[in-house]
Tab-separated table of C-alpha atoms in Angstrom:
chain	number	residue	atom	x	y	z
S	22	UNK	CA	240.028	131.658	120.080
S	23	UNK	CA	240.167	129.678	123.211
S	24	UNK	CA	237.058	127.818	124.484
S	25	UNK	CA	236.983	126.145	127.380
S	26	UNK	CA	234.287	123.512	128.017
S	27	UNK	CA	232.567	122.655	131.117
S	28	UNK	CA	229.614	120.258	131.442
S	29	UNK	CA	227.864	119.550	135.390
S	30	UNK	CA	225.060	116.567	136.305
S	31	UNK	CA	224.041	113.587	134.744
S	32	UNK	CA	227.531	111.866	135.306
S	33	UNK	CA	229.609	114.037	133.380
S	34	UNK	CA	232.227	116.630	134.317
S	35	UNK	CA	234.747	118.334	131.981
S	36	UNK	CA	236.937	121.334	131.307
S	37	UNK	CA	239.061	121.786	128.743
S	38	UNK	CA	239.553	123.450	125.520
S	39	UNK	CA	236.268	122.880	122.799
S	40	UNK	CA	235.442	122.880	119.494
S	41	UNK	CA	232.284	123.582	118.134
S	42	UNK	CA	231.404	120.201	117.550
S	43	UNK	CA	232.476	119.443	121.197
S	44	UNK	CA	229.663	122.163	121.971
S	45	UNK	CA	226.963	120.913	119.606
S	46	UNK	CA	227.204	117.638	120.805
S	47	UNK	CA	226.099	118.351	124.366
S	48	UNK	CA	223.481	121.001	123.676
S	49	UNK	CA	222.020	117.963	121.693
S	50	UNK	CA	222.527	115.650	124.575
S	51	UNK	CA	220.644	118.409	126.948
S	52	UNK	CA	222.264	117.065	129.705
S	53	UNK	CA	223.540	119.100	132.470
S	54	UNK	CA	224.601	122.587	132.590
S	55	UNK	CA	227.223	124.038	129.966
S	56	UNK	CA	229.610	126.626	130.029
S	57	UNK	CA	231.241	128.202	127.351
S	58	UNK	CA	234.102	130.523	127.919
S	59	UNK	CA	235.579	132.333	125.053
S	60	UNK	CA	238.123	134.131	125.332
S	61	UNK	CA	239.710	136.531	122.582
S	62	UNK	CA	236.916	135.413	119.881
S	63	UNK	CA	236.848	136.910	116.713
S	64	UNK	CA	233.482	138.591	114.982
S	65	UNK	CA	233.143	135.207	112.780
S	66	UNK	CA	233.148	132.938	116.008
S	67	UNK	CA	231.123	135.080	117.544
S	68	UNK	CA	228.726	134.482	114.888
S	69	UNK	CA	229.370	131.182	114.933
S	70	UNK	CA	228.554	130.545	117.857
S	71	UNK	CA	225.403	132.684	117.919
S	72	UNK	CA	224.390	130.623	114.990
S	73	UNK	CA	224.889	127.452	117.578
S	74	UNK	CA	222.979	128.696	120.325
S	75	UNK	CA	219.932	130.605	117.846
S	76	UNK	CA	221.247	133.821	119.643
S	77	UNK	CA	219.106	137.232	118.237
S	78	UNK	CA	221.013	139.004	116.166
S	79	UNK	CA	221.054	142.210	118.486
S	80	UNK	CA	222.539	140.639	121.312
S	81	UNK	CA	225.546	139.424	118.723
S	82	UNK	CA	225.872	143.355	118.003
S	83	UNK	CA	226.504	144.205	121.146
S	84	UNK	CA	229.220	141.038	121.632
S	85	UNK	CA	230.983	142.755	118.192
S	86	UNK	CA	231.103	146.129	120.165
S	87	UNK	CA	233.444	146.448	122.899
S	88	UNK	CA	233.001	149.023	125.796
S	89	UNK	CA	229.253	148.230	126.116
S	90	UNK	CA	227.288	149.997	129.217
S	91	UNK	CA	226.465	147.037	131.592
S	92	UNK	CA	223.300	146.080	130.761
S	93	UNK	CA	220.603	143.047	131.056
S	94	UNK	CA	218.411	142.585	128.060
S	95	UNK	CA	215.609	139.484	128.014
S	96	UNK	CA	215.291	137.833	124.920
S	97	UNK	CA	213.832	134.582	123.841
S	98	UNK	CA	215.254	131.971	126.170
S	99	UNK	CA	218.331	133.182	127.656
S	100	UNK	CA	219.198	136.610	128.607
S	101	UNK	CA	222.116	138.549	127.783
S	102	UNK	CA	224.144	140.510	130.480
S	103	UNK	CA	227.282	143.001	129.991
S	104	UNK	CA	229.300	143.042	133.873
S	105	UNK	CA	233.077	144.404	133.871
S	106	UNK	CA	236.597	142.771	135.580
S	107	UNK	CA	238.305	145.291	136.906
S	108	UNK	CA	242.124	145.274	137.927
S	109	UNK	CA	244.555	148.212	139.050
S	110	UNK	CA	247.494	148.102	136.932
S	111	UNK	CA	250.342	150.776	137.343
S	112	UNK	CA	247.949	152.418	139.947
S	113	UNK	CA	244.847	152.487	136.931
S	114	UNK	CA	241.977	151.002	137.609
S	115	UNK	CA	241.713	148.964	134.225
S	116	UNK	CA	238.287	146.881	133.006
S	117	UNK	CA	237.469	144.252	131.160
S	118	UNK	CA	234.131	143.390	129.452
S	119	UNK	CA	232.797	140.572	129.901
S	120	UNK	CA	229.236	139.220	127.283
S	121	UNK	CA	227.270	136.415	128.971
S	122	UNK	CA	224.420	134.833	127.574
S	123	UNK	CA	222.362	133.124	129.896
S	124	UNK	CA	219.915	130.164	129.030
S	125	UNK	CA	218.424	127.546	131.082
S	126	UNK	CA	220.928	124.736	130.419
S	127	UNK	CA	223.740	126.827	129.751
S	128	UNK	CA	225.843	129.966	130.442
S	129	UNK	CA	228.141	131.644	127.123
S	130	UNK	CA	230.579	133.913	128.439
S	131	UNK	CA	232.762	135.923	126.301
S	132	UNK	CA	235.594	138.235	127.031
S	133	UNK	CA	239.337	139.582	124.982
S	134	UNK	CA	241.762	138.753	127.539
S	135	UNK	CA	242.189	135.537	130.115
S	136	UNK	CA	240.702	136.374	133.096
S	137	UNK	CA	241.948	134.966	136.463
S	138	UNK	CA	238.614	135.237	138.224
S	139	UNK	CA	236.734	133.284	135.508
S	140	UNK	CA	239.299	130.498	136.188
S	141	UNK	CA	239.056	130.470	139.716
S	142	UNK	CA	235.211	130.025	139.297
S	143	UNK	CA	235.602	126.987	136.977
S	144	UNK	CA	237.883	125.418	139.643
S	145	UNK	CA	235.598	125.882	141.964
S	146	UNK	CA	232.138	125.060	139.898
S	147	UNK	CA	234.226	121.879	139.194
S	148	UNK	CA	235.133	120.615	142.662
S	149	UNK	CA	231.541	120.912	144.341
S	150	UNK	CA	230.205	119.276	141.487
S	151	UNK	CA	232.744	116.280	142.186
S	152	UNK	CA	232.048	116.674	146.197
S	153	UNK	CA	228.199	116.763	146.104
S	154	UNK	CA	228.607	113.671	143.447
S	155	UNK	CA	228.496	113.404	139.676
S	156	UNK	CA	224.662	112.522	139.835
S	157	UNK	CA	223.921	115.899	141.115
S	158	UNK	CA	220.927	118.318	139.124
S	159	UNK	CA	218.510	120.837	139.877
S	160	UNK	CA	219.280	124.529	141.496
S	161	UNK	CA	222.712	123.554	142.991
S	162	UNK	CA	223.808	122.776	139.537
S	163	UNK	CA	221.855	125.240	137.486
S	164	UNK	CA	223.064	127.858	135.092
S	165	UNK	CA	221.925	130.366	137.730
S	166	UNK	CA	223.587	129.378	140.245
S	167	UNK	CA	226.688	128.483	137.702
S	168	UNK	CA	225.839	132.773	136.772
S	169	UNK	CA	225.845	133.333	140.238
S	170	UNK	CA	229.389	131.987	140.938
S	171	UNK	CA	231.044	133.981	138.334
S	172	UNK	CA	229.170	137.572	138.948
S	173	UNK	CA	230.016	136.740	142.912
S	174	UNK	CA	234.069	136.169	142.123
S	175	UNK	CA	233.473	139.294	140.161
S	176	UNK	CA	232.260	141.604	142.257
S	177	UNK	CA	234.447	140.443	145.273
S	178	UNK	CA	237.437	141.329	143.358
S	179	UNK	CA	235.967	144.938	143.498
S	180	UNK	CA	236.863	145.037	147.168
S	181	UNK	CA	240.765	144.714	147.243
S	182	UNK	CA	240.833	147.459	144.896
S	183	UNK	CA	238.338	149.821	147.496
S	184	UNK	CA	240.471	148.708	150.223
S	185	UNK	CA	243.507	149.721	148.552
S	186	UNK	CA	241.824	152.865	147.553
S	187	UNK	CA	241.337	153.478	151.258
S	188	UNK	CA	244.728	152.918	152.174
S	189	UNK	CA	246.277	155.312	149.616
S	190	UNK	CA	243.962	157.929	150.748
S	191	UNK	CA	244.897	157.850	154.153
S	192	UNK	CA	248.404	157.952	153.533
S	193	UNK	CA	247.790	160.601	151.077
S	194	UNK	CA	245.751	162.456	154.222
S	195	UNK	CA	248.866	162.323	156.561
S	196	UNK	CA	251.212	163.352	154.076
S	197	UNK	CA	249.151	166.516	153.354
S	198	UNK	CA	249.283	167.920	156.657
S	199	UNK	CA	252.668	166.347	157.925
S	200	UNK	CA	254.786	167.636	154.904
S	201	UNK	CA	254.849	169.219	152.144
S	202	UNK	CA	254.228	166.744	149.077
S	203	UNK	CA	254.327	168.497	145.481
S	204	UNK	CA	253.145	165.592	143.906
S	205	UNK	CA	250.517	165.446	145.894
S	206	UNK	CA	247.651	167.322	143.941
S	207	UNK	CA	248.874	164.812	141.178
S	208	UNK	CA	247.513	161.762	143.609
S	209	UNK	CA	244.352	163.016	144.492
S	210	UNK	CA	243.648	163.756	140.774
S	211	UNK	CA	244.742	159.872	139.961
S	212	UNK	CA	242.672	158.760	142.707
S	213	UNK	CA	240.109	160.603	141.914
S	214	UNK	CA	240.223	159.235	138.002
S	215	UNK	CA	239.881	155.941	139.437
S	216	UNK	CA	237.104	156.080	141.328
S	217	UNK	CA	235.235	157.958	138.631
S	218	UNK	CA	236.232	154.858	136.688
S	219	UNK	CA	234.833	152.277	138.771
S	220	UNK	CA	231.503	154.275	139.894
S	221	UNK	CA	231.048	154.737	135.948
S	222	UNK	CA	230.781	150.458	135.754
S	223	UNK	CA	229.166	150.222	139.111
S	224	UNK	CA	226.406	152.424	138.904
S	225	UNK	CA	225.008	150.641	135.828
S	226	UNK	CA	226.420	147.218	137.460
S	227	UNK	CA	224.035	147.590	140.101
S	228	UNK	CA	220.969	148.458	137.721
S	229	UNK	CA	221.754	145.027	136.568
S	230	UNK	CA	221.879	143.198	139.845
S	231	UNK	CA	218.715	145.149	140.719
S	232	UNK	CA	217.258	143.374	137.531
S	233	UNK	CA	218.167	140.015	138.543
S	234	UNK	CA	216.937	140.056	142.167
S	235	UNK	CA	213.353	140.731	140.890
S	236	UNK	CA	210.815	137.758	140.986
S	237	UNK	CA	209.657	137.553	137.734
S	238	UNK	CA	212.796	136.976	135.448
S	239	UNK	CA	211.712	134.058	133.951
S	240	UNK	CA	214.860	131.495	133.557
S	241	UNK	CA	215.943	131.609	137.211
S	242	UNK	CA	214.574	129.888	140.261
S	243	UNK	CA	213.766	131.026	143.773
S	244	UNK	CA	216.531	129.737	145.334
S	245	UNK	CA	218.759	131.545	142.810
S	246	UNK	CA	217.108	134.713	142.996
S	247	UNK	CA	218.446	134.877	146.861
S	248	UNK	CA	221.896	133.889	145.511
S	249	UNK	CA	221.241	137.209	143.485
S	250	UNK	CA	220.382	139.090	146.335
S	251	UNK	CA	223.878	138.365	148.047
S	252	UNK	CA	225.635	139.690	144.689
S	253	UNK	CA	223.396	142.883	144.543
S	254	UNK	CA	224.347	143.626	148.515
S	255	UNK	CA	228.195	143.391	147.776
S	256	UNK	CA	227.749	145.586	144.928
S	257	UNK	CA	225.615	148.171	146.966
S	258	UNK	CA	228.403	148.402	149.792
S	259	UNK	CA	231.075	149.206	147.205
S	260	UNK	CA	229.267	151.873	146.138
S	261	UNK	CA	228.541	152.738	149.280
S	262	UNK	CA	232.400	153.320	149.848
S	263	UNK	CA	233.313	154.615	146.477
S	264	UNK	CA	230.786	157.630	147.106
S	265	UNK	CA	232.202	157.730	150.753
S	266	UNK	CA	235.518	157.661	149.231
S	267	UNK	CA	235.165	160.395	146.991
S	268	UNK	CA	233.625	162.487	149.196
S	269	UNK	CA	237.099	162.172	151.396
S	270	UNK	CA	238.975	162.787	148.219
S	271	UNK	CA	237.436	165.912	147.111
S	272	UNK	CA	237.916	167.018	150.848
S	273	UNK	CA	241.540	166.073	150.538
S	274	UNK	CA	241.564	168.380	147.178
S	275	UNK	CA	240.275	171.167	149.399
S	276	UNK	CA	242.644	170.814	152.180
S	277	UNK	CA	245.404	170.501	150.133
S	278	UNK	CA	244.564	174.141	148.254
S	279	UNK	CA	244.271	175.303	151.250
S	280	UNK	CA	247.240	174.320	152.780
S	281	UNK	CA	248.946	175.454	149.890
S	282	UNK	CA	247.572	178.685	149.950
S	283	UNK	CA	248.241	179.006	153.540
S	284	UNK	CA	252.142	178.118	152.945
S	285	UNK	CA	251.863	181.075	150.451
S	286	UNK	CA	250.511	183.662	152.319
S	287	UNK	CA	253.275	182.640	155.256
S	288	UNK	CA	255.604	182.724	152.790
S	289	UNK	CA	254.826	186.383	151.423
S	290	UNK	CA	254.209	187.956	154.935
S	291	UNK	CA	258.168	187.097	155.486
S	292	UNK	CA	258.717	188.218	152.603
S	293	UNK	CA	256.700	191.331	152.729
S	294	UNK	CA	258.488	191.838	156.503
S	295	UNK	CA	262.220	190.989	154.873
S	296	UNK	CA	261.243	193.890	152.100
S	297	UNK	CA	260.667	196.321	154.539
S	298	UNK	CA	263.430	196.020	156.992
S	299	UNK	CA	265.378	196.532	154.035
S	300	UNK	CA	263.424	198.662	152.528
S	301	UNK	CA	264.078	201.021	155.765
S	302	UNK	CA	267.962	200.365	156.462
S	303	UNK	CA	268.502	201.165	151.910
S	304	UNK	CA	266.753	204.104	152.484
S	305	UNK	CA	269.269	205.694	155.018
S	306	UNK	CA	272.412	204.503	153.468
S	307	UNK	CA	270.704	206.028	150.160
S	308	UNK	CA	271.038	208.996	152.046
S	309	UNK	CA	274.302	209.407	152.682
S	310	UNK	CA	275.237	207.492	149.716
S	311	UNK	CA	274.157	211.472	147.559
S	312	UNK	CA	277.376	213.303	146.524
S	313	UNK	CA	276.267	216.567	147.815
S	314	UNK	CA	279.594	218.729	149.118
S	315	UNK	CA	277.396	220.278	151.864
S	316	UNK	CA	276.092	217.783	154.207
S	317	UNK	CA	277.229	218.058	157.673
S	318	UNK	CA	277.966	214.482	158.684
S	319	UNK	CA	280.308	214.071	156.097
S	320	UNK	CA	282.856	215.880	157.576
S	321	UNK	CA	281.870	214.809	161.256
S	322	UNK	CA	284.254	211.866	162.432
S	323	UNK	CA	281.169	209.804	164.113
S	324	UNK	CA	279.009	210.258	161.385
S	325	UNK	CA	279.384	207.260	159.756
S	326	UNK	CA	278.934	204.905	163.040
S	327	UNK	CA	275.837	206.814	163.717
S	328	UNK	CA	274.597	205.855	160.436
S	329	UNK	CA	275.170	202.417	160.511
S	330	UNK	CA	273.237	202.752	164.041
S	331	UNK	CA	270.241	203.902	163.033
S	332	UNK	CA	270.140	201.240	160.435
S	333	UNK	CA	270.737	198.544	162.789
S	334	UNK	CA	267.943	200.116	165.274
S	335	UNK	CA	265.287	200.769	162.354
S	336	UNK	CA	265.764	196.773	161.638
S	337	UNK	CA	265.535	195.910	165.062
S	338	UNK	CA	262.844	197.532	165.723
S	339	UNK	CA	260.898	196.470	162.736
S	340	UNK	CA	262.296	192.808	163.533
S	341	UNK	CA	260.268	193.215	167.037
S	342	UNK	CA	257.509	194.839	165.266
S	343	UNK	CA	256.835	191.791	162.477
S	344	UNK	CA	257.683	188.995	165.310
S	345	UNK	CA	254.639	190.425	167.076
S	346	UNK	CA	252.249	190.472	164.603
S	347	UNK	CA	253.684	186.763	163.470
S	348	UNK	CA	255.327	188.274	159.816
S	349	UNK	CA	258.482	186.696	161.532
């Protein structure tokens, strides 16, 4: 397991990796906020930590389990939140769980892989804390603000992946009516996959948020319930486009059956019109192609000019015939 160690206010600023001891000794020193990332932990270290931090024994459950519904449950001192990374990879939209529990002094996260976005924020956590001084405390340094931060980089990752959504169906759009794409339906089912995936994290995602935002959760301050608010919008407007965006998709579905269908039935009037042209010109040379001693033409010298002829006016004529009615 990796943990990586951050402590804000009070003079002291750190990151690196941790130990448990490292951990014990500044929740006993109740200085500042800490941050404990853990990434890849194991159900004993889970545990262990738990057993550092008093953690209920429910909320430890549901870090064992993986594929949790986002959630927020309160418990005594600290709540504990399920949110999801998400990342396209090979054109699937691919999450990542991520546990936090969230106390007044300090924020645990815990998560299988490295995440990028969770290093980003610690970069970031750490260079405003050395910019607005080591000395600093209160809201700009709390762990709600510090929870903040990371559920912001979070959901801001969700909008490259809309935009790029976006894109994909537009160019998926053009090529349905400029040309004819057979792997087309295969896209807009892919597409569509994906955006099932993320509105299945969202929707729940946003419950969460909603949660947050109220005035009465008990750990965070004013100030950080507006920082809340912010987070809640962003997630709102992706949501916003996913349902806009599947609405376009299952539109795309439908024009692309129909334009389908519409090459087919163009494709069987020709053939229906090619049938009967030949259908017509078989049916006189069938004639003349009977072995019967007694028919006239046989014998005649223009017969057989006359016959190939009529042929070549029946098809003309049903040539005119189909172009007018657009068979041809």
């Amino acid at each position: 397991m990796a943990l990586k160690l951050s402590i804000i206010g009070n003079g002291q600023r750190s990151m690196g990796d941790a130990t448990l001891d490292d951990i014990r000794d500044c929740l006993e020193q109740k200085t500042g906020v800490v941050w404990i990332d853990a990434s890849g932990p194991s159900f004993e270290e889970i545990d262990a930590i738990g057993d550092l931090f008093h953690f209920h024994a429910l909320s430890l459950e549901d870090a064992h389990l993986r594929h949790q519904r986002p959630k927020v449950d309160q418990y005594e001192g600290y709540l504990f939140i399920v949110f999801y990374v998400m990342a396209e990879v090979d054109g699937e939209i691919r999450t990542e769980e991520v546990d936090f529990f969230v106390g007044e002094h300090y924020v645990v996260t815990m998560h299988q892989r490295p995440l990028a976005a969770l290093g980003e924020v610690q970069q970031r956590w750490m260079r405003n804390a050395a910019a607005n001084g080591s000395g600093t405390s209160g809201s700009a340094h709390s762990a709600g603000i510090l929870l903040y931060s990371i559920l912001d980089a979070i959901v801001d990752a969700y909008f490259p992946l809309v935009d790029r959504i976006g894109e994909e169906i537009e160019r998926l759009e053009e090529s349905i009516f400029t040309s004819d794409d057979p792997d087309a339906q295969r896209k807009i089912f892919s597409m569509k996959r994906n955006l099932l995936s993320m509105r299945r994290v969202l929707g729940p995602e946003r419950d969460v948020m909603n949660v947050l935002v109220r005035r009465d959760t008990p750990i965070f301050e004013m100030t950080t319930v507006i920082y809340m608010q912010d987070v809640y919008d962003h997630i709102l407007r992706v949501n916003d486009a996913l349902d806009i965006y599947r609405e376009i998709v299952t539109s795309a579905l439908d024009a692309h059956l129909s334009m389908t269908s519409n090459r087919l039935n163009v494709v069987m009037k020709r053939m229906t019109a090619a049938s009967v042209i030949l259908m017509t010109v078989t049916i006189v040379a069938s004639i003349y192609g009977m072995n019967f001693v007694h028919m006239p033409e046989l014998d005649w010298r223009f017969g057989y000019p006359l016959a190939l002829g009529v042929m070549l006016a029946a098809a003309g004529v049903l040539i005119a015939v189909f172009k007018k009615i657009d068979y041809l």
